[in-house]
Short mmCIF file of N, CA and C in Angstrom, two decimals:
data_model
loop_
_atom_site.label_atom_id
_atom_site.label_comp_id
_atom_site.label_asym_id
_atom_site.label_seq_id
_atom_site.Cartn_x
_atom_site.Cartn_y
_atom_site.Cartn_z
N MET A 12 -7.89 65.86 29.16
CA MET A 12 -9.13 66.13 29.88
C MET A 12 -9.86 64.83 30.19
N THR A 13 -9.90 63.88 29.25
CA THR A 13 -10.57 62.61 29.47
C THR A 13 -9.88 61.84 30.59
N GLN A 14 -8.54 61.86 30.61
CA GLN A 14 -7.80 61.17 31.66
C GLN A 14 -8.11 61.81 33.02
N ARG A 15 -8.23 63.10 33.06
CA ARG A 15 -8.51 63.80 34.31
C ARG A 15 -9.91 63.44 34.83
N LEU A 16 -10.90 63.32 33.94
CA LEU A 16 -12.24 62.92 34.36
C LEU A 16 -12.24 61.48 34.85
N GLY A 17 -11.42 60.61 34.24
CA GLY A 17 -11.30 59.24 34.71
C GLY A 17 -10.74 59.19 36.12
N ILE A 18 -9.75 60.01 36.38
CA ILE A 18 -9.17 60.09 37.73
C ILE A 18 -10.21 60.62 38.69
N LEU A 19 -10.98 61.59 38.26
CA LEU A 19 -12.03 62.17 39.09
C LEU A 19 -13.07 61.11 39.47
N LEU A 20 -13.51 60.32 38.51
CA LEU A 20 -14.49 59.28 38.80
C LEU A 20 -13.93 58.24 39.76
N ALA A 21 -12.66 57.90 39.62
CA ALA A 21 -12.03 56.97 40.55
C ALA A 21 -11.99 57.57 41.95
N LEU A 22 -11.73 58.88 42.04
CA LEU A 22 -11.73 59.57 43.33
C LEU A 22 -13.11 59.52 43.98
N PHE A 23 -14.17 59.76 43.21
CA PHE A 23 -15.53 59.69 43.74
C PHE A 23 -15.84 58.30 44.27
N CYS A 24 -15.50 57.30 43.48
CA CYS A 24 -15.79 55.92 43.90
C CYS A 24 -15.04 55.57 45.17
N SER A 25 -13.78 55.97 45.26
CA SER A 25 -13.02 55.64 46.47
C SER A 25 -13.52 56.43 47.67
N THR A 26 -13.96 57.66 47.45
CA THR A 26 -14.49 58.48 48.55
C THR A 26 -15.78 57.88 49.07
N LEU A 27 -16.68 57.51 48.17
CA LEU A 27 -17.95 56.93 48.60
C LEU A 27 -17.76 55.58 49.27
N SER A 28 -16.87 54.74 48.73
CA SER A 28 -16.68 53.43 49.33
C SER A 28 -15.97 53.55 50.67
N ALA A 29 -15.14 54.57 50.86
CA ALA A 29 -14.45 54.75 52.13
C ALA A 29 -15.43 55.17 53.22
N GLN A 30 -16.52 55.81 52.85
CA GLN A 30 -17.48 56.29 53.84
C GLN A 30 -18.52 55.23 54.20
N THR A 31 -18.62 54.18 53.42
CA THR A 31 -19.63 53.16 53.66
C THR A 31 -18.94 51.87 54.09
N PRO A 32 -19.23 51.37 55.31
CA PRO A 32 -18.60 50.13 55.74
C PRO A 32 -19.06 48.96 54.87
N VAL A 33 -18.16 48.02 54.68
CA VAL A 33 -18.48 46.85 53.87
C VAL A 33 -19.30 45.88 54.69
N ALA A 34 -20.42 45.45 54.15
CA ALA A 34 -21.29 44.48 54.83
C ALA A 34 -21.00 43.09 54.29
N HIS A 35 -20.91 42.15 55.18
CA HIS A 35 -20.66 40.76 54.76
C HIS A 35 -21.95 39.97 54.89
N ARG A 36 -22.93 40.35 54.09
CA ARG A 36 -24.23 39.70 54.08
C ARG A 36 -24.86 39.96 52.73
N PRO A 37 -25.88 39.20 52.39
CA PRO A 37 -26.56 39.46 51.11
C PRO A 37 -27.26 40.82 51.13
N ILE A 38 -27.38 41.41 49.96
CA ILE A 38 -28.09 42.68 49.84
C ILE A 38 -29.58 42.41 49.99
N GLY A 39 -30.22 43.24 50.81
CA GLY A 39 -31.66 43.11 51.03
C GLY A 39 -32.41 44.28 50.42
N PRO A 40 -33.74 44.18 50.36
CA PRO A 40 -34.54 45.26 49.76
C PRO A 40 -34.31 46.62 50.43
N GLY A 41 -34.12 46.65 51.72
CA GLY A 41 -33.91 47.92 52.42
C GLY A 41 -32.59 48.58 52.08
N ASP A 42 -31.64 47.81 51.55
CA ASP A 42 -30.33 48.36 51.20
C ASP A 42 -30.41 49.32 50.02
N ILE A 43 -31.44 49.20 49.21
CA ILE A 43 -31.61 50.11 48.07
C ILE A 43 -31.61 51.56 48.52
N TYR A 44 -32.15 51.82 49.69
CA TYR A 44 -32.24 53.20 50.19
C TYR A 44 -30.90 53.74 50.66
N ARG A 45 -29.89 52.91 50.75
CA ARG A 45 -28.57 53.36 51.17
C ARG A 45 -27.66 53.67 49.99
N ILE A 46 -28.08 53.29 48.79
CA ILE A 46 -27.25 53.49 47.61
C ILE A 46 -27.34 54.94 47.15
N ARG A 47 -26.19 55.54 46.90
CA ARG A 47 -26.13 56.92 46.38
C ARG A 47 -25.56 56.90 44.98
N SER A 48 -26.11 57.74 44.14
CA SER A 48 -25.64 57.85 42.76
C SER A 48 -24.94 59.18 42.57
N VAL A 49 -23.76 59.15 42.03
CA VAL A 49 -22.99 60.36 41.73
C VAL A 49 -23.06 60.58 40.23
N SER A 50 -23.40 61.80 39.83
CA SER A 50 -23.52 62.07 38.39
C SER A 50 -23.11 63.48 38.03
N ASP A 51 -22.89 63.68 36.77
CA ASP A 51 -22.64 64.98 36.14
C ASP A 51 -21.48 65.76 36.75
N PRO A 52 -20.27 65.18 36.86
CA PRO A 52 -19.14 65.94 37.40
C PRO A 52 -18.75 67.08 36.47
N GLN A 53 -18.51 68.25 37.05
CA GLN A 53 -18.14 69.43 36.28
C GLN A 53 -16.90 70.07 36.90
N LEU A 54 -15.82 70.09 36.15
CA LEU A 54 -14.56 70.66 36.61
C LEU A 54 -14.62 72.18 36.55
N SER A 55 -14.17 72.84 37.62
CA SER A 55 -14.20 74.31 37.66
C SER A 55 -13.23 74.86 36.61
N PRO A 56 -13.45 76.11 36.16
CA PRO A 56 -12.57 76.70 35.14
C PRO A 56 -11.10 76.73 35.56
N ASP A 57 -10.82 76.88 36.87
CA ASP A 57 -9.43 76.90 37.32
C ASP A 57 -8.87 75.50 37.57
N GLY A 58 -9.73 74.47 37.48
CA GLY A 58 -9.29 73.10 37.65
C GLY A 58 -9.10 72.65 39.08
N ASN A 59 -9.50 73.48 40.05
CA ASN A 59 -9.28 73.15 41.46
C ASN A 59 -10.45 72.46 42.14
N TRP A 60 -11.64 72.53 41.55
CA TRP A 60 -12.84 71.97 42.18
C TRP A 60 -13.65 71.17 41.18
N VAL A 61 -14.43 70.25 41.70
CA VAL A 61 -15.36 69.49 40.88
C VAL A 61 -16.72 69.58 41.55
N ALA A 62 -17.73 70.04 40.81
CA ALA A 62 -19.11 70.06 41.30
C ALA A 62 -19.82 68.84 40.72
N TYR A 63 -20.69 68.23 41.49
CA TYR A 63 -21.39 67.03 41.04
C TYR A 63 -22.69 66.87 41.79
N SER A 64 -23.55 66.02 41.30
CA SER A 64 -24.85 65.76 41.92
C SER A 64 -24.80 64.40 42.60
N VAL A 65 -25.36 64.32 43.81
CA VAL A 65 -25.48 63.05 44.54
C VAL A 65 -26.96 62.83 44.83
N SER A 66 -27.48 61.70 44.38
CA SER A 66 -28.89 61.40 44.64
C SER A 66 -29.00 60.12 45.45
N SER A 67 -30.06 60.09 46.27
CA SER A 67 -30.34 58.91 47.09
C SER A 67 -31.85 58.77 47.22
N ALA A 68 -32.27 57.58 47.59
CA ALA A 68 -33.70 57.32 47.75
C ALA A 68 -34.13 57.70 49.17
N ASP A 69 -35.31 58.28 49.29
CA ASP A 69 -35.90 58.61 50.59
C ASP A 69 -37.08 57.66 50.78
N SER A 70 -36.91 56.69 51.68
CA SER A 70 -37.95 55.67 51.86
C SER A 70 -39.22 56.25 52.47
N ALA A 71 -39.09 57.25 53.33
CA ALA A 71 -40.27 57.84 53.97
C ALA A 71 -41.15 58.56 52.95
N LYS A 72 -40.52 59.23 51.99
CA LYS A 72 -41.26 59.99 50.98
C LYS A 72 -41.46 59.20 49.69
N ASP A 73 -40.82 58.04 49.61
CA ASP A 73 -40.90 57.18 48.42
C ASP A 73 -40.53 57.95 47.15
N LYS A 74 -39.39 58.64 47.22
CA LYS A 74 -38.89 59.37 46.06
C LYS A 74 -37.38 59.54 46.21
N ARG A 75 -36.74 60.00 45.14
CA ARG A 75 -35.31 60.27 45.18
C ARG A 75 -35.06 61.73 45.50
N ASP A 76 -33.95 61.99 46.15
CA ASP A 76 -33.55 63.35 46.49
C ASP A 76 -32.15 63.56 45.94
N ALA A 77 -31.91 64.70 45.30
CA ALA A 77 -30.60 65.00 44.73
C ALA A 77 -30.12 66.34 45.24
N ASN A 78 -28.85 66.41 45.56
CA ASN A 78 -28.21 67.64 46.01
C ASN A 78 -26.89 67.82 45.27
N ILE A 79 -26.40 69.04 45.28
CA ILE A 79 -25.14 69.35 44.61
C ILE A 79 -24.04 69.46 45.65
N TRP A 80 -22.93 68.79 45.35
CA TRP A 80 -21.75 68.79 46.20
C TRP A 80 -20.57 69.33 45.40
N MET A 81 -19.50 69.66 46.11
CA MET A 81 -18.29 70.16 45.47
C MET A 81 -17.10 69.58 46.24
N THR A 82 -16.10 69.08 45.51
CA THR A 82 -14.91 68.50 46.11
C THR A 82 -13.68 69.15 45.49
N SER A 83 -12.68 69.46 46.32
CA SER A 83 -11.43 69.99 45.79
C SER A 83 -10.73 68.90 44.99
N TRP A 84 -9.95 69.31 43.99
CA TRP A 84 -9.31 68.34 43.11
C TRP A 84 -8.43 67.36 43.87
N ASP A 85 -7.78 67.82 44.96
CA ASP A 85 -6.91 66.93 45.72
C ASP A 85 -7.66 66.08 46.74
N GLY A 86 -8.99 66.29 46.85
CA GLY A 86 -9.81 65.47 47.73
C GLY A 86 -9.76 65.85 49.20
N THR A 87 -9.14 66.96 49.54
CA THR A 87 -9.01 67.35 50.95
C THR A 87 -10.23 68.09 51.49
N GLN A 88 -11.05 68.64 50.61
CA GLN A 88 -12.24 69.37 51.04
C GLN A 88 -13.45 68.92 50.24
N THR A 89 -14.56 68.68 50.94
CA THR A 89 -15.83 68.37 50.29
C THR A 89 -16.91 69.20 50.94
N LEU A 90 -17.72 69.86 50.12
CA LEU A 90 -18.78 70.73 50.61
C LEU A 90 -20.11 70.36 49.98
N GLN A 91 -21.16 70.28 50.80
CA GLN A 91 -22.51 70.11 50.25
C GLN A 91 -23.05 71.50 49.99
N LEU A 92 -23.40 71.79 48.74
CA LEU A 92 -23.85 73.12 48.37
C LEU A 92 -25.35 73.31 48.49
N THR A 93 -26.14 72.25 48.34
CA THR A 93 -27.59 72.36 48.46
C THR A 93 -28.11 71.30 49.42
N ALA A 94 -29.23 71.62 50.07
CA ALA A 94 -29.86 70.66 50.99
C ALA A 94 -31.33 71.04 51.16
N THR A 95 -32.07 70.94 50.08
CA THR A 95 -33.48 71.29 50.12
C THR A 95 -34.31 70.05 49.76
N PRO A 96 -35.62 70.08 50.00
CA PRO A 96 -36.46 68.94 49.62
C PRO A 96 -36.59 68.78 48.10
N GLU A 97 -36.24 69.80 47.35
CA GLU A 97 -36.31 69.74 45.89
C GLU A 97 -35.06 69.05 45.36
N ASN A 98 -35.13 68.56 44.13
CA ASN A 98 -33.97 67.96 43.48
C ASN A 98 -33.12 69.03 42.82
N GLU A 99 -31.86 69.08 43.19
CA GLU A 99 -30.90 69.97 42.54
C GLU A 99 -29.92 69.08 41.78
N THR A 100 -29.87 69.28 40.48
CA THR A 100 -29.00 68.48 39.63
C THR A 100 -28.31 69.37 38.61
N SER A 101 -27.44 68.81 37.84
CA SER A 101 -26.77 69.48 36.72
C SER A 101 -26.02 70.75 37.13
N PRO A 102 -25.02 70.63 38.01
CA PRO A 102 -24.25 71.82 38.38
C PRO A 102 -23.46 72.35 37.19
N ARG A 103 -23.34 73.64 37.11
CA ARG A 103 -22.55 74.28 36.05
C ARG A 103 -21.77 75.44 36.65
N TRP A 104 -20.58 75.64 36.14
CA TRP A 104 -19.74 76.75 36.58
C TRP A 104 -19.94 77.94 35.64
N SER A 105 -19.95 79.13 36.20
CA SER A 105 -19.97 80.31 35.35
C SER A 105 -18.54 80.55 34.89
N PRO A 106 -18.33 81.33 33.83
CA PRO A 106 -16.97 81.56 33.31
C PRO A 106 -16.02 82.14 34.36
N ASP A 107 -16.56 82.87 35.35
CA ASP A 107 -15.68 83.45 36.38
C ASP A 107 -15.41 82.48 37.53
N GLY A 108 -15.88 81.23 37.44
CA GLY A 108 -15.58 80.21 38.43
C GLY A 108 -16.59 80.08 39.56
N ARG A 109 -17.69 80.81 39.49
CA ARG A 109 -18.69 80.71 40.56
C ARG A 109 -19.62 79.55 40.32
#
């Protein structure tokens, strides 16, 4: 299980870095608002999906926003499950996989 979570974290890092172009310049203060934090990965009971929280800073509102996402274990599908102004964190699976 620990090895599987390690692979999962590597998948998240590679997915996020693949979506963000590499900048060849020093990091500036405004770049802080582009950084996303991935946390609390939760493997589904059947082992096919991982739910996790992604948070980012909102410069207009001067606060962080968090939403819950879900990615298939093979990385072929990614779904955003929440998109509200409130923070949604700590995804959990019910025993039946919902």
